Amino acid sequence: MPYIKEGKNFLSKENIEFIEKVILSPTLPYYLVSYKEDKRIDNDSVTFGHLVQNRLESESPQTVVKSPNTYNQTVDILNNFLKSINQKCYFFTRIVYNLTIYNKNEEKFIHTDHDYKHKQIIIYLNNCDPLSKTCILDEKHKLIKEITPKKYTGVCFEDLPHYQLLPKYGYRVVLVATFIS
């Protein structure tokens, strides 16, 4: 059975305050992420992201941290989640806040986040459309787990193919991190 662990009740008061006052604030910049150039996707899907730590494979180590004002608090949230599910992490390979909204595209962007062995964390940060689930697949792309988003809950899984269902109303904010264990 693949490694999939869910967690809740892991955030400190400081974590929640940071999420509510900084991450969900209208002043935190989220930037357009277009998949138009990604040959794996056959549509014009877009999302918005606030990049905290760039992919280790994409830049030199001197410029990995992209959001120094959110980095320490974000890593604290991730470490609290990992501790709650008894999971070790040697180092993070990418950290980003993703904000998705409804758009006309119904296609699912099935992907793994890296071409190397890693684990994935998704932490749901707002009350959103409960049908905007995370779907985890096996290597043959058969559905093995659907995660319903619930505010302040998280899931960790190995480098399996996955996708999200877009919200039909409102928006969905998640903290996404990948790591080596």
mmCIF file of C-alpha atoms in Angstrom:
data_model
loop_
_atom_site.group_PDB
_atom_site.id
_atom_site.type_symbol
_atom_site.label_atom_id
_atom_site.label_comp_id
_atom_site.label_asym_id
_atom_site.label_seq_id
_atom_site.Cartn_x
_atom_site.Cartn_y
_atom_site.Cartn_z
ATOM 1 C CA MET A 1 0.000 0.000 0.000
ATOM 2 C CA PRO A 2 1.410 3.425 -0.902
ATOM 3 C CA TYR A 3 2.515 5.840 1.802
ATOM 4 C CA ILE A 4 -0.274 8.381 2.440
ATOM 5 C CA LYS A 5 -0.666 10.060 5.853
ATOM 6 C CA GLU A 6 -3.199 12.684 6.836
ATOM 7 C CA GLY A 7 -2.934 15.035 9.795
ATOM 8 C CA LYS A 8 -4.971 17.607 11.694
ATOM 9 C CA ASN A 9 -4.635 19.683 14.863
ATOM 10 C CA PHE A 10 -0.914 20.292 14.289
ATOM 11 C CA LEU A 11 -0.828 24.089 13.933
ATOM 12 C CA SER A 12 0.298 26.321 16.778
ATOM 13 C CA LYS A 13 -1.541 29.551 17.632
ATOM 14 C CA GLU A 14 1.338 31.406 15.962
ATOM 15 C CA ASN A 15 0.968 29.289 12.790
ATOM 16 C CA ILE A 16 -2.761 30.074 12.577
ATOM 17 C CA GLU A 17 -2.179 33.776 13.174
ATOM 18 C CA PHE A 18 0.477 33.833 10.428
ATOM 19 C CA ILE A 19 -1.823 32.049 7.972
ATOM 20 C CA GLU A 20 -4.784 34.322 8.691
ATOM 21 C CA LYS A 21 -2.890 37.641 8.842
ATOM 22 C CA VAL A 22 -0.199 37.078 6.205
ATOM 23 C CA ILE A 23 -0.922 34.184 3.839
ATOM 24 C CA LEU A 24 -4.659 34.826 3.444
ATOM 25 C CA SER A 25 -4.202 38.593 3.519
ATOM 26 C CA PRO A 26 -5.099 40.594 0.406
ATOM 27 C CA THR A 27 -1.599 42.112 0.502
ATOM 28 C CA LEU A 28 0.396 38.897 -0.033
ATOM 29 C CA PRO A 29 1.397 38.808 -3.708
ATOM 30 C CA TYR A 30 0.341 35.755 -5.688
ATOM 31 C CA TYR A 31 1.753 35.556 -9.184
ATOM 32 C CA LEU A 32 0.274 34.025 -12.306
ATOM 33 C CA VAL A 33 1.568 30.545 -13.065
ATOM 34 C CA SER A 34 0.692 29.557 -16.614
ATOM 35 C CA TYR A 35 1.008 26.050 -17.948
ATOM 36 C CA LYS A 36 0.740 27.173 -21.578
ATOM 37 C CA GLU A 37 4.365 26.204 -22.276
ATOM 38 C CA ASP A 38 4.112 22.886 -20.408
ATOM 39 C CA LYS A 39 3.817 20.177 -23.039
ATOM 40 C CA ARG A 40 2.196 17.825 -20.493
ATOM 41 C CA ILE A 41 -0.961 19.966 -20.493
ATOM 42 C CA ASP A 42 -3.242 20.459 -23.451
ATOM 43 C CA ASN A 43 -5.043 23.601 -22.297
ATOM 44 C CA ASP A 44 -4.455 27.116 -21.037
ATOM 45 C CA SER A 45 -4.726 26.317 -17.322
ATOM 46 C CA VAL A 46 -3.439 28.885 -14.897
ATOM 47 C CA THR A 47 -3.079 29.130 -11.161
ATOM 48 C CA PHE A 48 -1.521 31.637 -8.810
ATOM 49 C CA GLY A 49 1.459 31.016 -6.578
ATOM 50 C CA HIS A 50 3.536 32.646 -3.883
ATOM 51 C CA LEU A 51 6.905 30.927 -4.168
ATOM 52 C CA VAL A 52 8.684 30.496 -0.824
ATOM 53 C CA GLN A 53 11.479 28.151 -1.899
ATOM 54 C CA ASN A 54 12.255 27.461 -5.528
ATOM 55 C CA ARG A 55 12.823 23.962 -6.851
ATOM 56 C CA LEU A 56 16.339 22.934 -5.940
ATOM 57 C CA GLU A 57 16.928 21.656 -9.448
ATOM 58 C CA SER A 58 16.035 24.972 -11.102
ATOM 59 C CA GLU A 59 18.408 27.523 -9.576
ATOM 60 C CA SER A 60 21.703 27.875 -7.801
ATOM 61 C CA PRO A 61 21.635 27.321 -4.004
ATOM 62 C CA GLN A 62 22.246 31.016 -3.345
ATOM 63 C CA THR A 63 18.798 31.951 -4.690
ATOM 64 C CA VAL A 64 16.664 29.068 -3.451
ATOM 65 C CA VAL A 65 14.696 31.091 -0.862
ATOM 66 C CA LYS A 66 12.380 33.349 -2.850
ATOM 67 C CA SER A 67 10.250 34.760 -0.019
ATOM 68 C CA PRO A 68 12.474 35.480 2.983
ATOM 69 C CA ASN A 69 9.592 37.222 4.798
ATOM 70 C CA THR A 70 7.512 34.026 4.872
ATOM 71 C CA TYR A 71 10.177 31.323 4.879
ATOM 72 C CA ASN A 72 10.756 30.711 8.616
ATOM 73 C CA GLN A 73 7.080 30.684 9.589
ATOM 74 C CA THR A 74 6.235 28.444 6.630
ATOM 75 C CA VAL A 75 8.945 25.934 7.536
ATOM 76 C CA ASP A 76 7.608 25.958 11.117
ATOM 77 C CA ILE A 77 4.131 25.014 9.802
ATOM 78 C CA LEU A 78 5.635 22.208 7.717
ATOM 79 C CA ASN A 79 7.753 20.902 10.596
ATOM 80 C CA ASN A 80 4.721 20.898 12.926
ATOM 81 C CA PHE A 81 2.796 18.854 10.363
ATOM 82 C CA LEU A 82 5.678 16.420 9.835
ATOM 83 C CA LYS A 83 6.085 15.951 13.597
ATOM 84 C CA SER A 84 2.346 15.234 13.939
ATOM 85 C CA ILE A 85 2.548 12.364 11.432
ATOM 86 C CA ASN A 86 5.936 11.156 12.709
ATOM 87 C CA GLN A 87 7.699 11.814 9.387
ATOM 88 C CA LYS A 88 11.361 12.830 9.084
ATOM 89 C CA CYS A 89 12.519 15.398 6.558
ATOM 90 C CA TYR A 90 16.162 15.913 5.592
ATOM 91 C CA PHE A 91 15.497 18.969 3.431
ATOM 92 C CA PHE A 92 12.743 20.656 1.465
ATOM 93 C CA THR A 93 13.063 20.653 -2.307
ATOM 94 C CA ARG A 94 10.262 23.154 -3.032
ATOM 95 C CA ILE A 95 7.762 25.239 -1.032
ATOM 96 C CA VAL A 96 4.905 27.275 -2.525
ATOM 97 C CA TYR A 97 1.489 28.634 -1.595
ATOM 98 C CA ASN A 98 -0.976 27.881 -4.398
ATOM 99 C CA LEU A 99 -4.222 29.732 -4.955
ATOM 100 C CA THR A 100 -6.635 28.210 -7.465
ATOM 101 C CA ILE A 101 -9.933 29.527 -8.734
ATOM 102 C CA TYR A 102 -12.589 28.131 -11.008
ATOM 103 C CA ASN A 103 -11.876 28.275 -14.721
ATOM 104 C CA LYS A 104 -13.509 26.664 -17.744
ATOM 105 C CA ASN A 105 -10.924 23.897 -18.131
ATOM 106 C CA GLU A 106 -12.133 20.530 -16.935
ATOM 107 C CA GLU A 107 -8.950 18.630 -17.776
ATOM 108 C CA LYS A 108 -6.913 17.192 -14.960
ATOM 109 C CA PHE A 109 -3.213 17.987 -14.800
ATOM 110 C CA ILE A 110 -1.858 14.607 -13.672
ATOM 111 C CA HIS A 111 1.725 15.032 -12.532
ATOM 112 C CA THR A 112 4.464 14.320 -10.042
ATOM 113 C CA ASP A 113 6.336 17.343 -8.773
ATOM 114 C CA HIS A 114 9.893 16.163 -9.487
ATOM 115 C CA ASP A 115 11.669 13.578 -11.618
ATOM 116 C CA TYR A 116 13.443 12.165 -8.558
ATOM 117 C CA LYS A 117 12.255 10.314 -5.459
ATOM 118 C CA HIS A 118 10.547 12.681 -3.004
ATOM 119 C CA LYS A 119 7.550 13.081 -0.728
ATOM 120 C CA GLN A 120 4.794 15.650 -1.049
ATOM 121 C CA ILE A 121 2.905 17.725 1.533
ATOM 122 C CA ILE A 122 -0.348 19.571 0.897
ATOM 123 C CA ILE A 123 -1.851 21.646 3.718
ATOM 124 C CA TYR A 124 -5.305 23.170 3.170
ATOM 125 C CA LEU A 125 -5.486 26.743 4.470
ATOM 126 C CA ASN A 126 -9.016 27.975 3.832
ATOM 127 C CA ASN A 127 -12.596 26.790 3.736
ATOM 128 C CA CYS A 128 -13.183 26.062 0.081
ATOM 129 C CA ASP A 129 -15.377 24.050 -2.238
ATOM 130 C CA PRO A 130 -15.263 20.539 -0.706
ATOM 131 C CA LEU A 131 -15.324 19.077 -4.209
ATOM 132 C CA SER A 132 -11.918 20.670 -5.011
ATOM 133 C CA LYS A 133 -10.246 17.465 -3.924
ATOM 134 C CA THR A 134 -6.699 16.225 -4.295
ATOM 135 C CA CYS A 135 -6.703 12.919 -6.173
ATOM 136 C CA ILE A 136 -3.772 10.547 -5.710
ATOM 137 C CA LEU A 137 -3.139 7.864 -8.307
ATOM 138 C CA ASP A 138 -0.995 4.767 -8.591
ATOM 139 C CA GLU A 139 1.690 4.370 -11.266
ATOM 140 C CA LYS A 140 -0.966 3.146 -13.736
ATOM 141 C CA HIS A 141 -3.032 6.300 -13.027
ATOM 142 C CA LYS A 142 -5.729 4.415 -11.139
ATOM 143 C CA LEU A 143 -7.324 6.480 -8.361
ATOM 144 C CA ILE A 144 -6.195 5.259 -4.937
ATOM 145 C CA LYS A 145 -7.187 8.169 -2.666
ATOM 146 C CA GLU A 146 -9.299 11.332 -2.774
ATOM 147 C CA ILE A 147 -8.549 13.964 -0.156
ATOM 148 C CA THR A 148 -11.378 16.376 0.648
ATOM 149 C CA PRO A 149 -9.957 19.793 1.540
ATOM 150 C CA LYS A 150 -10.615 20.822 5.130
ATOM 151 C CA LYS A 151 -9.133 23.975 6.599
ATOM 152 C CA TYR A 152 -5.920 23.350 8.590
ATOM 153 C CA THR A 153 -5.586 19.688 7.617
ATOM 154 C CA GLY A 154 -2.749 18.171 5.656
ATOM 155 C CA VAL A 155 -1.696 15.142 3.678
ATOM 156 C CA CYS A 156 1.716 13.678 2.951
ATOM 157 C CA PHE A 157 2.359 11.108 0.251
ATOM 158 C CA GLU A 158 5.171 9.598 -1.740
ATOM 159 C CA ASP A 159 5.999 10.708 -5.282
ATOM 160 C CA LEU A 160 2.794 9.401 -6.833
ATOM 161 C CA PRO A 161 0.924 10.936 -9.758
ATOM 162 C CA HIS A 162 -1.775 13.293 -8.528
ATOM 163 C CA TYR A 163 -4.054 16.156 -9.562
ATOM 164 C CA GLN A 164 -6.515 18.585 -8.047
ATOM 165 C CA LEU A 165 -10.097 19.253 -8.944
ATOM 166 C CA LEU A 166 -10.647 22.990 -9.387
ATOM 167 C CA PRO A 167 -13.127 24.732 -7.094
ATOM 168 C CA LYS A 168 -16.479 25.447 -8.727
ATOM 169 C CA TYR A 169 -16.871 28.534 -6.536
ATOM 170 C CA GLY A 170 -14.600 30.694 -4.410
ATOM 171 C CA TYR A 171 -10.935 29.844 -4.219
ATOM 172 C CA ARG A 172 -8.622 27.257 -2.698
ATOM 173 C CA VAL A 173 -5.347 28.094 -0.913
ATOM 174 C CA VAL A 174 -2.882 25.326 -0.103
ATOM 175 C CA LEU A 175 0.676 25.125 1.135
ATOM 176 C CA VAL A 176 2.591 22.679 -1.073
ATOM 177 C CA ALA A 177 6.033 21.361 -0.203
ATOM 178 C CA THR A 178 8.194 18.564 -1.465
ATOM 179 C CA PHE A 179 11.028 17.026 0.506
ATOM 180 C CA ILE A 180 13.578 14.276 0.808
ATOM 181 C CA SER A 181 13.161 11.921 3.755
#
